[in-house]
Structures are given as C-alpha cells and as structure tokens.
JSON list of C-alpha atoms in Angstrom, two decimals:
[
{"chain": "A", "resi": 405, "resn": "UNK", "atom": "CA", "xyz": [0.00, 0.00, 0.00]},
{"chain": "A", "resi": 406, "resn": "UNK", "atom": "CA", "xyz": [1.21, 3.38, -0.68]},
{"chain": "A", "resi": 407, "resn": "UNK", "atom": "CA", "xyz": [1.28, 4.60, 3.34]},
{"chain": "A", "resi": 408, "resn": "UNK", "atom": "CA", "xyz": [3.23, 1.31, 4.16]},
{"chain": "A", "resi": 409, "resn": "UNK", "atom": "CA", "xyz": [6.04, 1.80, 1.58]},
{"chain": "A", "resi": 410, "resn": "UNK", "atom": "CA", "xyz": [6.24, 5.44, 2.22]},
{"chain": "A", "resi": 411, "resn": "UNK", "atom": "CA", "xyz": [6.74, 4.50, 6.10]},
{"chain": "A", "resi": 412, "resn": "UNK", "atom": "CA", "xyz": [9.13, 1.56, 5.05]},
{"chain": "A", "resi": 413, "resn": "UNK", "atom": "CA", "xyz": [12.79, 1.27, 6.17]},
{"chain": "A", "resi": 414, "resn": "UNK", "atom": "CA", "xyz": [14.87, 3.49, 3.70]},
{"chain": "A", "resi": 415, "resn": "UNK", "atom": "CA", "xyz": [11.42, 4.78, 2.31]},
{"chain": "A", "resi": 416, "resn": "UNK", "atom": "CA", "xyz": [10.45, 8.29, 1.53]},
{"chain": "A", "resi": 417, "resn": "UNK", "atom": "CA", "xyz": [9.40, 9.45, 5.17]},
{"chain": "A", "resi": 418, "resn": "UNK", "atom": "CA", "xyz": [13.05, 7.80, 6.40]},
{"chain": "A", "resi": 419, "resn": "UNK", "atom": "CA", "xyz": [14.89, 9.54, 3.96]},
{"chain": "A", "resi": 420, "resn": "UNK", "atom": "CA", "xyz": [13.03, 12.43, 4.98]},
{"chain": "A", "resi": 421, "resn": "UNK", "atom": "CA", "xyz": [13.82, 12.30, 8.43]},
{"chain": "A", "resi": 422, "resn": "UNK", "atom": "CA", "xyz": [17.39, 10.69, 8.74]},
{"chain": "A", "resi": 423, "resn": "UNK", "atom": "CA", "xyz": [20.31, 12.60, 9.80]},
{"chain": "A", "resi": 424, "resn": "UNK", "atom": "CA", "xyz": [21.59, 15.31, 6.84]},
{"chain": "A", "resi": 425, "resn": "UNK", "atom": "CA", "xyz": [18.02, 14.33, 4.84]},
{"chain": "A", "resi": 426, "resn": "UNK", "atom": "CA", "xyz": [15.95, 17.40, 3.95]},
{"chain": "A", "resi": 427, "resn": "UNK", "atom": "CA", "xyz": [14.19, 18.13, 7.38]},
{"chain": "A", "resi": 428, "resn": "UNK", "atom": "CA", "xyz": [17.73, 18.47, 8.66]},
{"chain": "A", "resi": 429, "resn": "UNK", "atom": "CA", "xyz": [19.01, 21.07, 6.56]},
{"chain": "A", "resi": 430, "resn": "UNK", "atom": "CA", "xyz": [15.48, 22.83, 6.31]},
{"chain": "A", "resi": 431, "resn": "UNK", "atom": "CA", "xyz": [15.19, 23.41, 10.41]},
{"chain": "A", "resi": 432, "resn": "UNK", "atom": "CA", "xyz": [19.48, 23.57, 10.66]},
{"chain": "A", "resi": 433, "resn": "UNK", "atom": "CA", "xyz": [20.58, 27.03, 12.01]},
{"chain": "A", "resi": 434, "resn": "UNK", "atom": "CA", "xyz": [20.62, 29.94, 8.93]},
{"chain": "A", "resi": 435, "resn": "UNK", "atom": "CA", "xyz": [18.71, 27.78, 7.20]},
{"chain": "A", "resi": 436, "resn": "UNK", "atom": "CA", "xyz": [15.75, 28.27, 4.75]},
{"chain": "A", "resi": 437, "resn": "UNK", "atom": "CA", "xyz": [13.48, 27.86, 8.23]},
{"chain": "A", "resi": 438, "resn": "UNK", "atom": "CA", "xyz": [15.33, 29.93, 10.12]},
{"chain": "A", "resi": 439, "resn": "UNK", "atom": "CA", "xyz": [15.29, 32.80, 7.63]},
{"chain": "A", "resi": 440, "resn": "UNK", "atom": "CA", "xyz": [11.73, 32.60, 6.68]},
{"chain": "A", "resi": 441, "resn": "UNK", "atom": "CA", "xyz": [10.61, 32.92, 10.34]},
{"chain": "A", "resi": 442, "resn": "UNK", "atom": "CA", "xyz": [12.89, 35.79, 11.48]},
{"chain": "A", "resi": 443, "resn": "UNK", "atom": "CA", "xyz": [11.34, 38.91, 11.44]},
{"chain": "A", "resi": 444, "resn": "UNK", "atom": "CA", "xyz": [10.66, 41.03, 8.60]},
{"chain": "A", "resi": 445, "resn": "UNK", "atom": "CA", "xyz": [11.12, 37.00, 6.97]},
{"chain": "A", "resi": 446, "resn": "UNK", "atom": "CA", "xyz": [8.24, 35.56, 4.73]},
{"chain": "A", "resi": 447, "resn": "UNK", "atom": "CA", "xyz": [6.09, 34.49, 7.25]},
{"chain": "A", "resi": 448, "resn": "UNK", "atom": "CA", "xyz": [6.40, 38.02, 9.44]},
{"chain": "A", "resi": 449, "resn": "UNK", "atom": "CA", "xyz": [5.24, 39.52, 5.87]},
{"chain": "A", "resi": 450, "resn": "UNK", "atom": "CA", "xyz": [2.66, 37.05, 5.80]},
{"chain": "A", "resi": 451, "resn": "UNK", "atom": "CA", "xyz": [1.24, 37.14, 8.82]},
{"chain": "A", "resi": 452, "resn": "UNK", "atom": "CA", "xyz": [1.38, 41.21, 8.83]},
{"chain": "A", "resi": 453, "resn": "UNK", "atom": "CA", "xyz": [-1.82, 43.40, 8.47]},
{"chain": "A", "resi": 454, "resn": "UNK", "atom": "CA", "xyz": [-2.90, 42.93, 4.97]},
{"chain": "A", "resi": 455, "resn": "UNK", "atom": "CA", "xyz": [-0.48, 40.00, 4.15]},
{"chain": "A", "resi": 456, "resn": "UNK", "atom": "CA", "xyz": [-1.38, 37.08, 2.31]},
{"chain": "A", "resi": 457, "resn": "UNK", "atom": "CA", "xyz": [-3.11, 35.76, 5.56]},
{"chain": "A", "resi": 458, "resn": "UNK", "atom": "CA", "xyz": [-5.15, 38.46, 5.85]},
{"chain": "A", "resi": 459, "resn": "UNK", "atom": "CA", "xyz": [-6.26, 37.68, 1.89]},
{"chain": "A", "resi": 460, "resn": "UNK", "atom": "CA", "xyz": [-6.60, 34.45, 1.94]},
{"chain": "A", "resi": 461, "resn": "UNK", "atom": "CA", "xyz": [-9.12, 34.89, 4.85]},
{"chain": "A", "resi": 462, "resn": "UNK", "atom": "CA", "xyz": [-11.00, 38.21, 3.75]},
{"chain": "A", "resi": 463, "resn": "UNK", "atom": "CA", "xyz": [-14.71, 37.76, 2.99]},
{"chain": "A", "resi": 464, "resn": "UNK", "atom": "CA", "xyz": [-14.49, 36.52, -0.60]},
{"chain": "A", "resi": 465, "resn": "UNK", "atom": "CA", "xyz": [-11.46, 35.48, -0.04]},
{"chain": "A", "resi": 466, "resn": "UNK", "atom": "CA", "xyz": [-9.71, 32.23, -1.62]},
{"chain": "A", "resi": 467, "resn": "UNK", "atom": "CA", "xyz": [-10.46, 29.99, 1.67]},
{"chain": "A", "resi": 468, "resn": "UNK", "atom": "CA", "xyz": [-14.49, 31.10, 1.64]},
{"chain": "A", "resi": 469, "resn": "UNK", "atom": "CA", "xyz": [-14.11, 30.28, -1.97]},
{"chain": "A", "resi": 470, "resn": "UNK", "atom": "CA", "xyz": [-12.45, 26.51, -2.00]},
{"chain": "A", "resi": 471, "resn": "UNK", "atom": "CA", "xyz": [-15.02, 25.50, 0.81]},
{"chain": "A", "resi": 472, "resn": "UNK", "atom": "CA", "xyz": [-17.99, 27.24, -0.73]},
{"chain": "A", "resi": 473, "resn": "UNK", "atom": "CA", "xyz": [-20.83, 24.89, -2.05]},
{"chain": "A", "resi": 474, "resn": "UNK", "atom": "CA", "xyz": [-19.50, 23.49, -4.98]},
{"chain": "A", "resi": 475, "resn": "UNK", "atom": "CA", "xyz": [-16.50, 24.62, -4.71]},
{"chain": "A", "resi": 476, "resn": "UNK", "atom": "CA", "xyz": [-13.27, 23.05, -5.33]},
{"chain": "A", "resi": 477, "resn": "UNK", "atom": "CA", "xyz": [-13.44, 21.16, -1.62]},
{"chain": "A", "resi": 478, "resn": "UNK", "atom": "CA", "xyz": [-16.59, 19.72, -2.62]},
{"chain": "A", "resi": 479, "resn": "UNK", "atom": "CA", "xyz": [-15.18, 18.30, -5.93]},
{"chain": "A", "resi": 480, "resn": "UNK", "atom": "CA", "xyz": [-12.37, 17.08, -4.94]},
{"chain": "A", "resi": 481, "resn": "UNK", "atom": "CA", "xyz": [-14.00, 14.76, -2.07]},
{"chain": "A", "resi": 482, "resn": "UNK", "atom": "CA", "xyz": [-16.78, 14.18, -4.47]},
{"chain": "A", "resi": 483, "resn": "UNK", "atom": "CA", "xyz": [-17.60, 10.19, -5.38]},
{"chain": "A", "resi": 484, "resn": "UNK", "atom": "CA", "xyz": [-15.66, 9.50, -8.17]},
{"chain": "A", "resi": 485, "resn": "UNK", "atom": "CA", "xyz": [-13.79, 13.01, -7.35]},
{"chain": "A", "resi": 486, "resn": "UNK", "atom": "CA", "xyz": [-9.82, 13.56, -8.07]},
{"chain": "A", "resi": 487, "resn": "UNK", "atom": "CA", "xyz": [-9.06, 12.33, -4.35]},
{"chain": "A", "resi": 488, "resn": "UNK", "atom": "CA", "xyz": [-10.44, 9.06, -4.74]},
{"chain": "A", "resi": 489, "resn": "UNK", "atom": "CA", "xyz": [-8.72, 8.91, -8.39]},
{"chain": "A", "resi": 490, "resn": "UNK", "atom": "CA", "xyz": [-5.94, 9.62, -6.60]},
{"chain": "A", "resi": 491, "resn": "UNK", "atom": "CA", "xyz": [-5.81, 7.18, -3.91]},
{"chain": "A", "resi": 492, "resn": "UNK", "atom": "CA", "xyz": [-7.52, 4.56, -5.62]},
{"chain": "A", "resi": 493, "resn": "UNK", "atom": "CA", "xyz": [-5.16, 1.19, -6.52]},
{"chain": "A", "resi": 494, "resn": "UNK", "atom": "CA", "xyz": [-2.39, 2.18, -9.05]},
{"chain": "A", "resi": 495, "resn": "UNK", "atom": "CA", "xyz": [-3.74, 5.50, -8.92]},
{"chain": "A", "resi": 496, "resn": "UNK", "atom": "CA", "xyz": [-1.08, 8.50, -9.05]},
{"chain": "A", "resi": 497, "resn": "UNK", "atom": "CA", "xyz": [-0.30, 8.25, -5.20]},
{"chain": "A", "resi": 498, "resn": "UNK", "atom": "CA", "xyz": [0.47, 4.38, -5.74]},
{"chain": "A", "resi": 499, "resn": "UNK", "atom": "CA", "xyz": [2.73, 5.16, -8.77]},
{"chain": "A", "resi": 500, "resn": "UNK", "atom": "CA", "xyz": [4.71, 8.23, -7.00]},
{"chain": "A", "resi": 501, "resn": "UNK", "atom": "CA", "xyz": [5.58, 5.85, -3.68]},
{"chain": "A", "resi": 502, "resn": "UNK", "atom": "CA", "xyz": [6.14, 3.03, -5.80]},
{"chain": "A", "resi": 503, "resn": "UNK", "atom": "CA", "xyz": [9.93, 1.32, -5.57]},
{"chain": "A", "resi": 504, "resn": "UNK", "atom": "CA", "xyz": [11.68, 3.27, -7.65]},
{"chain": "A", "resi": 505, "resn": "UNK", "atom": "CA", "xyz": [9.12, 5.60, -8.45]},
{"chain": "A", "resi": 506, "resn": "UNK", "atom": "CA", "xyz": [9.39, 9.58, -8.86]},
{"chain": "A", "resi": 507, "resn": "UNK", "atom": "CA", "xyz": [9.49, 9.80, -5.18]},
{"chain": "A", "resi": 508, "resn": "UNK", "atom": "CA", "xyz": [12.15, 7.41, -4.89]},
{"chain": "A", "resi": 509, "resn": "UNK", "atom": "CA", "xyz": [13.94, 9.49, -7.08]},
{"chain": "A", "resi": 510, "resn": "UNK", "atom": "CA", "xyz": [13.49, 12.73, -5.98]},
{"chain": "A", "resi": 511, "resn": "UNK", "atom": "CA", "xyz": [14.81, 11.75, -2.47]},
{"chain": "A", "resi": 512, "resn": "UNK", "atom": "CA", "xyz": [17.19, 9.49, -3.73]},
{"chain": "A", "resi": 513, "resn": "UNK", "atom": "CA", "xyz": [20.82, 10.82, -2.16]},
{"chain": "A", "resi": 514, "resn": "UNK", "atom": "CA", "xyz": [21.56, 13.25, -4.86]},
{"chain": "A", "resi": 515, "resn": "UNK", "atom": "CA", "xyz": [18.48, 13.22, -6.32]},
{"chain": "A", "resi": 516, "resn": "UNK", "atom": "CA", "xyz": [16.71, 16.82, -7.08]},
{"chain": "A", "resi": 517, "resn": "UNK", "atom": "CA", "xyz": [15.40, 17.87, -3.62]},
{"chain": "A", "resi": 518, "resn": "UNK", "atom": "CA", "xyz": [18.66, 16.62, -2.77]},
{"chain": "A", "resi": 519, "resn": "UNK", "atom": "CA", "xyz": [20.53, 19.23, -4.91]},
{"chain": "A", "resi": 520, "resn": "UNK", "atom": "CA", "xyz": [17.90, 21.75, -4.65]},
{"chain": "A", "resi": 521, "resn": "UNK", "atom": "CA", "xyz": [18.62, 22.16, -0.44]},
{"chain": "A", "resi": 522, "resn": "UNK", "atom": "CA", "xyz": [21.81, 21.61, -0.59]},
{"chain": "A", "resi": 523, "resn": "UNK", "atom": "CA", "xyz": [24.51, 24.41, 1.08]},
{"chain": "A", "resi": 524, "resn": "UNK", "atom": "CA", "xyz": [24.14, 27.27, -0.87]},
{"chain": "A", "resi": 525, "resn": "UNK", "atom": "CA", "xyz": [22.21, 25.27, -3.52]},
{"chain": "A", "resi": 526, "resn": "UNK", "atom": "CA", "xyz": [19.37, 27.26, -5.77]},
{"chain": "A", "resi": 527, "resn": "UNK", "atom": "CA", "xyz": [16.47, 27.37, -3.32]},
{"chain": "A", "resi": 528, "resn": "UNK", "atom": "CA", "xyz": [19.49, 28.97, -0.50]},
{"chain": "A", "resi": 529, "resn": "UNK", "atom": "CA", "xyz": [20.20, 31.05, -2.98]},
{"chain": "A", "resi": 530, "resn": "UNK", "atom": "CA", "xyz": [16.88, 32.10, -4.24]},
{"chain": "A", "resi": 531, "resn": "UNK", "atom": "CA", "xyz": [15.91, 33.14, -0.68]},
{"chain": "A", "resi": 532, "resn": "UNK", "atom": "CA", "xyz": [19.07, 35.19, -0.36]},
{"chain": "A", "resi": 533, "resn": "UNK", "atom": "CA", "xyz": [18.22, 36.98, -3.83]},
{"chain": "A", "resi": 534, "resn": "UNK", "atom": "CA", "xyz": [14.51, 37.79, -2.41]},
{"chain": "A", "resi": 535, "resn": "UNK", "atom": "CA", "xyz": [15.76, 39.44, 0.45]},
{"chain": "A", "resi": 536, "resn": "UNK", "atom": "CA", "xyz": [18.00, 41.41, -1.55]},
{"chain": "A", "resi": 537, "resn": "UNK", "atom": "CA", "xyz": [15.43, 42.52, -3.62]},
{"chain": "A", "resi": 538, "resn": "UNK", "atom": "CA", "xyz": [13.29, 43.16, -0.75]},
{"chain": "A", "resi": 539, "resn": "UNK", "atom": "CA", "xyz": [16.09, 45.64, 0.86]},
{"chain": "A", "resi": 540, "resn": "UNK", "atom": "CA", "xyz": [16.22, 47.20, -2.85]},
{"chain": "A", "resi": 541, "resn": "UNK", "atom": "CA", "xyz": [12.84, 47.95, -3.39]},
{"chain": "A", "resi": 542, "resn": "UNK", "atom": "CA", "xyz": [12.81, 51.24, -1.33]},
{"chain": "A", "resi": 543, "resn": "UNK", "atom": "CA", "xyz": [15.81, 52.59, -2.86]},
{"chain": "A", "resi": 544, "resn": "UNK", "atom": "CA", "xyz": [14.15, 51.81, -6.09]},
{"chain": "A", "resi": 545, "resn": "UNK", "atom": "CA", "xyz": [11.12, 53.31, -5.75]},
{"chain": "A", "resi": 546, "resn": "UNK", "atom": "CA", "xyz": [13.08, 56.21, -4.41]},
{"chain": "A", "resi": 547, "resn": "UNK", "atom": "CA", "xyz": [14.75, 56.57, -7.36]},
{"chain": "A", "resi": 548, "resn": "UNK", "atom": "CA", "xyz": [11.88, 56.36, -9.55]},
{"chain": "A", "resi": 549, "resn": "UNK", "atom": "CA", "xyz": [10.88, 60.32, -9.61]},
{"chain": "A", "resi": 550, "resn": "UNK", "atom": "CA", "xyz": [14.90, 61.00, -10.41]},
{"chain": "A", "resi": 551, "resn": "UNK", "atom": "CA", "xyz": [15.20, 58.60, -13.38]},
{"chain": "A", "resi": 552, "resn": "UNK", "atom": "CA", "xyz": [11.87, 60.58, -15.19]},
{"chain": "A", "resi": 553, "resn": "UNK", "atom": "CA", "xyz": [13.52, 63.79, -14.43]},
{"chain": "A", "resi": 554, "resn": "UNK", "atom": "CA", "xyz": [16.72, 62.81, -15.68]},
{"chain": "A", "resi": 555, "resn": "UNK", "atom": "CA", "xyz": [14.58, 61.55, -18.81]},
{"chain": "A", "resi": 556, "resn": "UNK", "atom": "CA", "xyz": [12.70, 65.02, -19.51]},
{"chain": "A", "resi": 557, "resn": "UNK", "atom": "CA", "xyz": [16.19, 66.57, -19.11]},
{"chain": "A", "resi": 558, "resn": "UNK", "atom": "CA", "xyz": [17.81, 64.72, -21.40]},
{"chain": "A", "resi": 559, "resn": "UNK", "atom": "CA", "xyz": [14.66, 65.24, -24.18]},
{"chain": "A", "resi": 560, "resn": "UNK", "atom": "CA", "xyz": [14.42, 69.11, -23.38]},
{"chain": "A", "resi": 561, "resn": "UNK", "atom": "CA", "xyz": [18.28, 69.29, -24.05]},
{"chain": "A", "resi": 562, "resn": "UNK", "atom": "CA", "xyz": [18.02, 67.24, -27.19]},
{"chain": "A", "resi": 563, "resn": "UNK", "atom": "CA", "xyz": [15.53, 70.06, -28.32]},
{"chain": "A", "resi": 564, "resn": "UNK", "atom": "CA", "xyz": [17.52, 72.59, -27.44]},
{"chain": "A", "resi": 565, "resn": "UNK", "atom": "CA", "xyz": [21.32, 71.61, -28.50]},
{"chain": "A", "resi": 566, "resn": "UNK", "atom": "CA", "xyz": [20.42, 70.27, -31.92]},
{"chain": "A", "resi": 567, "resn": "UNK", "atom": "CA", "xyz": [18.96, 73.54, -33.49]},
{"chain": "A", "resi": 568, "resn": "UNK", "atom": "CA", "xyz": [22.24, 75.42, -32.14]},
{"chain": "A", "resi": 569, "resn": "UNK", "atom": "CA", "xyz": [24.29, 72.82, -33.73]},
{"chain": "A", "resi": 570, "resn": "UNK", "atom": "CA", "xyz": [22.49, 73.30, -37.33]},
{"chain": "A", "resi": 571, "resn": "UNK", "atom": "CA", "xyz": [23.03, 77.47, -36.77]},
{"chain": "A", "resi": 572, "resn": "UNK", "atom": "CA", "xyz": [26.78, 76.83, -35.59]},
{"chain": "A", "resi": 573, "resn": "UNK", "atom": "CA", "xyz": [27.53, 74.91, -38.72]},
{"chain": "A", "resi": 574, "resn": "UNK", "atom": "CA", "xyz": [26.49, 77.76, -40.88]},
{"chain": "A", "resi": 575, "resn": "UNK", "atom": "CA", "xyz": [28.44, 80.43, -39.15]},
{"chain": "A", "resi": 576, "resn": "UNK", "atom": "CA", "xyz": [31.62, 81.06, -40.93]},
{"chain": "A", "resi": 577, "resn": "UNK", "atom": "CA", "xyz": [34.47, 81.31, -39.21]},
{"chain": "A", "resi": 578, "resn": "UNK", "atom": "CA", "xyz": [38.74, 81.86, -39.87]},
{"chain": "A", "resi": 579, "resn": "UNK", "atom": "CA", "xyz": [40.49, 79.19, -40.99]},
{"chain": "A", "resi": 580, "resn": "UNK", "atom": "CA", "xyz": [37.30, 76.77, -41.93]},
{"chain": "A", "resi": 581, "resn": "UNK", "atom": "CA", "xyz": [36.51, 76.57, -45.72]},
{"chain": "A", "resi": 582, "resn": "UNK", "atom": "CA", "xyz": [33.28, 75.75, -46.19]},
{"chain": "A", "resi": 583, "resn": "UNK", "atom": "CA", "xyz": [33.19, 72.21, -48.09]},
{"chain": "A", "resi": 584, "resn": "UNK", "atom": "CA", "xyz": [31.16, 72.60, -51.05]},
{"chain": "A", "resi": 585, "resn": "UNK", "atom": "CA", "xyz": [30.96, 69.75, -53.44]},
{"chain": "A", "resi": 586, "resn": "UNK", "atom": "CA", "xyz": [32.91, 70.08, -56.97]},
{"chain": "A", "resi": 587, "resn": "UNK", "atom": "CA", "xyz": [31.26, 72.38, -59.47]},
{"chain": "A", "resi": 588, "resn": "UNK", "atom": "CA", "xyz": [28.97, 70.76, -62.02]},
{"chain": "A", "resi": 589, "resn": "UNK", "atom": "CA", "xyz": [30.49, 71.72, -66.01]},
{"chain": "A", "resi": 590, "resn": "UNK", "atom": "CA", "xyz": [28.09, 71.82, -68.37]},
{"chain": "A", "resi": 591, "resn": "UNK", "atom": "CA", "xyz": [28.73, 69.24, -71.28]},
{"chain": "A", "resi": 592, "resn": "UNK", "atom": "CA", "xyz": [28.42, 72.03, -73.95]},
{"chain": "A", "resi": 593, "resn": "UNK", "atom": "CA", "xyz": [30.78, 73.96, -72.89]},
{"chain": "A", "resi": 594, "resn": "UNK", "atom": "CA", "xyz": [33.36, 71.53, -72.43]},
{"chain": "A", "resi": 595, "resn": "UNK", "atom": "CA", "xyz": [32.71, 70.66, -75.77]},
{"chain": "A", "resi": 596, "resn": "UNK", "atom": "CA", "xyz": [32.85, 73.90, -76.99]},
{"chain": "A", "resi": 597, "resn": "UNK", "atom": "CA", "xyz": [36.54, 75.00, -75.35]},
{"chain": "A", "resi": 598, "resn": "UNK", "atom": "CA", "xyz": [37.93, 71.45, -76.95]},
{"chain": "A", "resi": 599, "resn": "UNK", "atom": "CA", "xyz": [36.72, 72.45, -80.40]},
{"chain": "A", "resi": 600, "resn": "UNK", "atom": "CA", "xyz": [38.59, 76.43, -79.88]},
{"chain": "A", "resi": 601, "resn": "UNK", "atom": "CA", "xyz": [42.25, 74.71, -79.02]},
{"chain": "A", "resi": 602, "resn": "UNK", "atom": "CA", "xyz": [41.73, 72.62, -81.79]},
{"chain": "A", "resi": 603, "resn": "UNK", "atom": "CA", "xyz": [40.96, 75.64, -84.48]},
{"chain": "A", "resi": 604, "resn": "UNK", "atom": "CA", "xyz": [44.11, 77.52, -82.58]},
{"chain": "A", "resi": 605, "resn": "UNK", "atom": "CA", "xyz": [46.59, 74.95, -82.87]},
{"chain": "A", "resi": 606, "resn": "UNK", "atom": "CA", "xyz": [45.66, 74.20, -86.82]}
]
C-alpha cells in the first residue's frame, strides 16, 4: 500500500527524516526555516496586516471560496472526485511511492530535492536573492521620480542643443573653408573649349 512503503525502512518518510536528509538542513541554524521565520522574513510579511493571511481569509477570499458549495473542496472529495482517483489502486499516489518511483527518485541521495537544499544550492540562494530585492525595493522606488527627471532633461536638451548645432555649422568662421561639393560643367561647354584649341593649334 502506498502509506506502508512510504513508512518503510529506507522509504520516503526515512529519507526524509534521517540525519543530513531534507528536514535536517530545512530546520538547521541559517537555514531556509530559520530565515523565513525571522522577522521582517516571509512568514512576518505574511502574517502582517494585509499580508497574504489576511487575503486568503478576507470575505471573498480564496479559503471562503475553496469551501464554498461546490466549490473546489466539494469536488475534490466528491464520489468519483480527483481524491479518490488519486488514492484509488495504481492510482497517481500508488505510482509516486512506488519502488523506484518519482518519489524514490526525488529523495534518492543526490536526487533533485537533494541538490535543490543543498549548502548554498538554488532554493538557498533564491531566498538570499529575495531578500535582496526586498532591501532594494525602497531605494528603487526612491529613485523612480529621479530617473523621469533625468529623462525630460535629457529630451528638453536634445531640443535645445540640436537647433544650435544646425546654426553653428552655418556660421563662418577663420580658418574653416566651407566644403562645397565640386562644381557641375556643363557638357556644352566643355565641348565647346575642346573644339577652340583645336581651331588655334591648326
């Protein structure tokens, strides 16, 4: 059954629970736990006035609206609902805590949750890069007025400077010849000084 080989010697729950498994590093000290709870962590922010706790239990709210009549509560412990498709005999649960199966796997020594909690491993450093985004956002939003000043600056120079630039180029000045571009000859009259050396030299 899928409870007794999850509860098996070396199973999924012993894995879980062994010495250096995943619920040692998660409650170890500086560790994801430990930074979550401190305060001004996730679950301070959470649990703050109008935090997600505060949404999630709001009239209308998404609790009110999974246990509401025929809501999702009611069809997922429906007859024939997606819990007992579930847990029914070589249902999805059976096939995840099967021997080998994706659970197996996924708590296998250097399997992904493995790798994923490691020391400084992506979800350690995914917390670190939230609250150093969190400590950002105030200088950020600081900033935010500046960088749309800055930007009408920038446009009302732009404006400005580029008009002067066309009047400064026409301005002459000592000691800069104007480039013009070679004179155009008209083909007649080259044509016409050819045929007068011609006559001279006869």
């Amino acid at each position: 059954a899928p409870l007794g080989r999850a509860l098996a010697p070396d199973g999924p729950l012993d894995r879980l629970m062994r010495p250096g498994g995943l619920i040692d590093r998660l409650t170890a000290p500086d560790g994801v736990l430990d930074r979550m709870t401190a305060e001004g962590g996730g679950l301070d922010r959470a649990l703050a006035p109008g935090g997600l706790v505060d949404r999630l239990l709001a009239e209308d709210g998404l609790l009110e609206r999974v246990l509401a009549e025929e809501g999702l509560a009611d069809r997922l412990l429906a007859e024939d609902g997606l819990l007992q498709r579930l847990l029914a005999e070589d249902g999805i649960a059976d096939r995840l805590l099967a021997e080998e199966g994706i659970a197996d796997r996924l708590l296998a020594d250097g399997g992904l949750i493995d790798k994923l909690t490691a020391r400084h491993g992506p979800l350690e450093q995914l917390a670190d890069v939230a609250d150093t985004l969190n400590r950002l956002t105030p200088g950020l939003e600081a900033l935010a007025p500046t960088i749309e000043t800055l930007r009408e600056a920038v446009t009302t120079l732009s404006l400005v400077v580029n008009p002067l630039s066309n009047i400064a180029d026409r301005i002459p000045l000592p000691g800069r010849r104007r480039y013009s571009g070679p004179r155009p000859v008209a083909p007649e009259r080259v044509r016409s000084e050819r045929l007068s050396r011609d006559d001279d030299e006869d």
